[in-house]
């Protein structure tokens, strides 16, 4: 009997992407905790000054992209596992991808406007 292996073969790449993006988000969270404990921004001007720093904008952008990628991989895997009709699954995947892209684009606009 010959075994037919089908599928997208995303396994290891997705597993690694989930771990790397989770690690990036954890480092950012710890960094923000340290910043907030040392210099708690209490006014709009303090928040604006904090995010005027180039490293903070880049770190926040890296967090937003990591969050978007992490969410996309997770939701796509759930949809591939549990939504069986191909058309519905494709529509939900496109909707998810567009939503994630809009959120990441919005983060870029907020950070660099």
GROMACS .gro file of C-alpha atoms in nm, residues 36-105:
model
   70
   36UNK     CA    1   0.678   5.184   3.273
   37UNK     CA    2   0.821   5.100   3.613
   38UNK     CA    3   1.117   5.335   3.573
   39UNK     CA    4   0.949   5.620   3.382
   40UNK     CA    5   0.571   5.586   3.409
   41UNK     CA    6   0.413   5.807   3.140
   42UNK     CA    7   0.119   5.979   3.302
   43UNK     CA    8   0.033   6.247   3.049
   44UNK     CA    9  -0.020   6.262   2.675
   45UNK     CA   10   0.306   6.458   2.640
   46UNK     CA   11   0.498   6.184   2.823
   47UNK     CA   12   0.349   5.916   2.596
   48UNK     CA   13   0.430   6.127   2.290
   49UNK     CA   14   0.789   6.175   2.408
   50UNK     CA   15   0.825   5.802   2.474
   51UNK     CA   16   0.709   5.710   2.124
   52UNK     CA   17   0.913   5.989   1.964
   53UNK     CA   18   1.223   5.778   2.031
   54UNK     CA   19   1.330   5.587   1.721
   55UNK     CA   20   1.409   5.264   1.905
   56UNK     CA   21   1.067   5.265   2.069
   57UNK     CA   22   0.890   5.306   1.735
   58UNK     CA   23   1.093   5.025   1.578
   59UNK     CA   24   1.037   4.796   1.878
   60UNK     CA   25   0.663   4.867   1.871
   61UNK     CA   26   0.651   4.808   1.495
   62UNK     CA   27   0.834   4.477   1.542
   63UNK     CA   28   0.579   4.386   1.811
   64UNK     CA   29   0.285   4.477   1.583
   65UNK     CA   30   0.423   4.277   1.290
   66UNK     CA   31   0.498   3.982   1.521
   67UNK     CA   32   0.147   3.997   1.665
   68UNK     CA   33  -0.004   4.008   1.317
   69UNK     CA   34   0.202   3.715   1.193
   70UNK     CA   35   0.134   3.517   1.512
   71UNK     CA   36  -0.240   3.579   1.479
   72UNK     CA   37  -0.241   3.492   1.109
   73UNK     CA   38  -0.061   3.160   1.158
   74UNK     CA   39  -0.283   3.064   1.451
   75UNK     CA   40  -0.614   3.154   1.289
   76UNK     CA   41  -0.513   3.001   0.955
   77UNK     CA   42  -0.426   2.673   1.126
   78UNK     CA   43  -0.759   2.672   1.310
   79UNK     CA   44  -0.946   2.741   0.987
   80UNK     CA   45  -0.756   2.469   0.798
   81UNK     CA   46  -0.831   2.216   1.073
   82UNK     CA   47  -1.196   2.292   1.146
   83UNK     CA   48  -1.359   2.462   0.845
   84UNK     CA   49  -1.409   2.192   0.583
   85UNK     CA   50  -1.592   2.366   0.294
   86UNK     CA   51  -1.315   2.508   0.074
   87UNK     CA   52  -1.498   2.823  -0.032
   88UNK     CA   53  -1.592   2.921   0.322
   89UNK     CA   54  -1.240   2.848   0.449
   90UNK     CA   55  -1.085   3.059   0.172
   91UNK     CA   56  -1.325   3.348   0.239
   92UNK     CA   57  -1.249   3.338   0.612
   93UNK     CA   58  -0.874   3.322   0.546
   94UNK     CA   59  -0.890   3.621   0.311
   95UNK     CA   60  -1.099   3.814   0.565
   96UNK     CA   61  -0.851   3.729   0.841
   97UNK     CA   62  -0.550   3.826   0.631
   98UNK     CA   63  -0.709   4.156   0.529
   99UNK     CA   64  -0.800   4.233   0.891
  100UNK     CA   65  -0.445   4.162   1.011
  101UNK     CA   66  -0.301   4.374   0.727
  102UNK     CA   67  -0.530   4.665   0.815
  103UNK     CA   68  -0.432   4.647   1.182
  104UNK     CA   69  -0.059   4.636   1.105
  105UNK     CA   70  -0.101   4.921   0.856
   0.00000   0.00000   0.00000
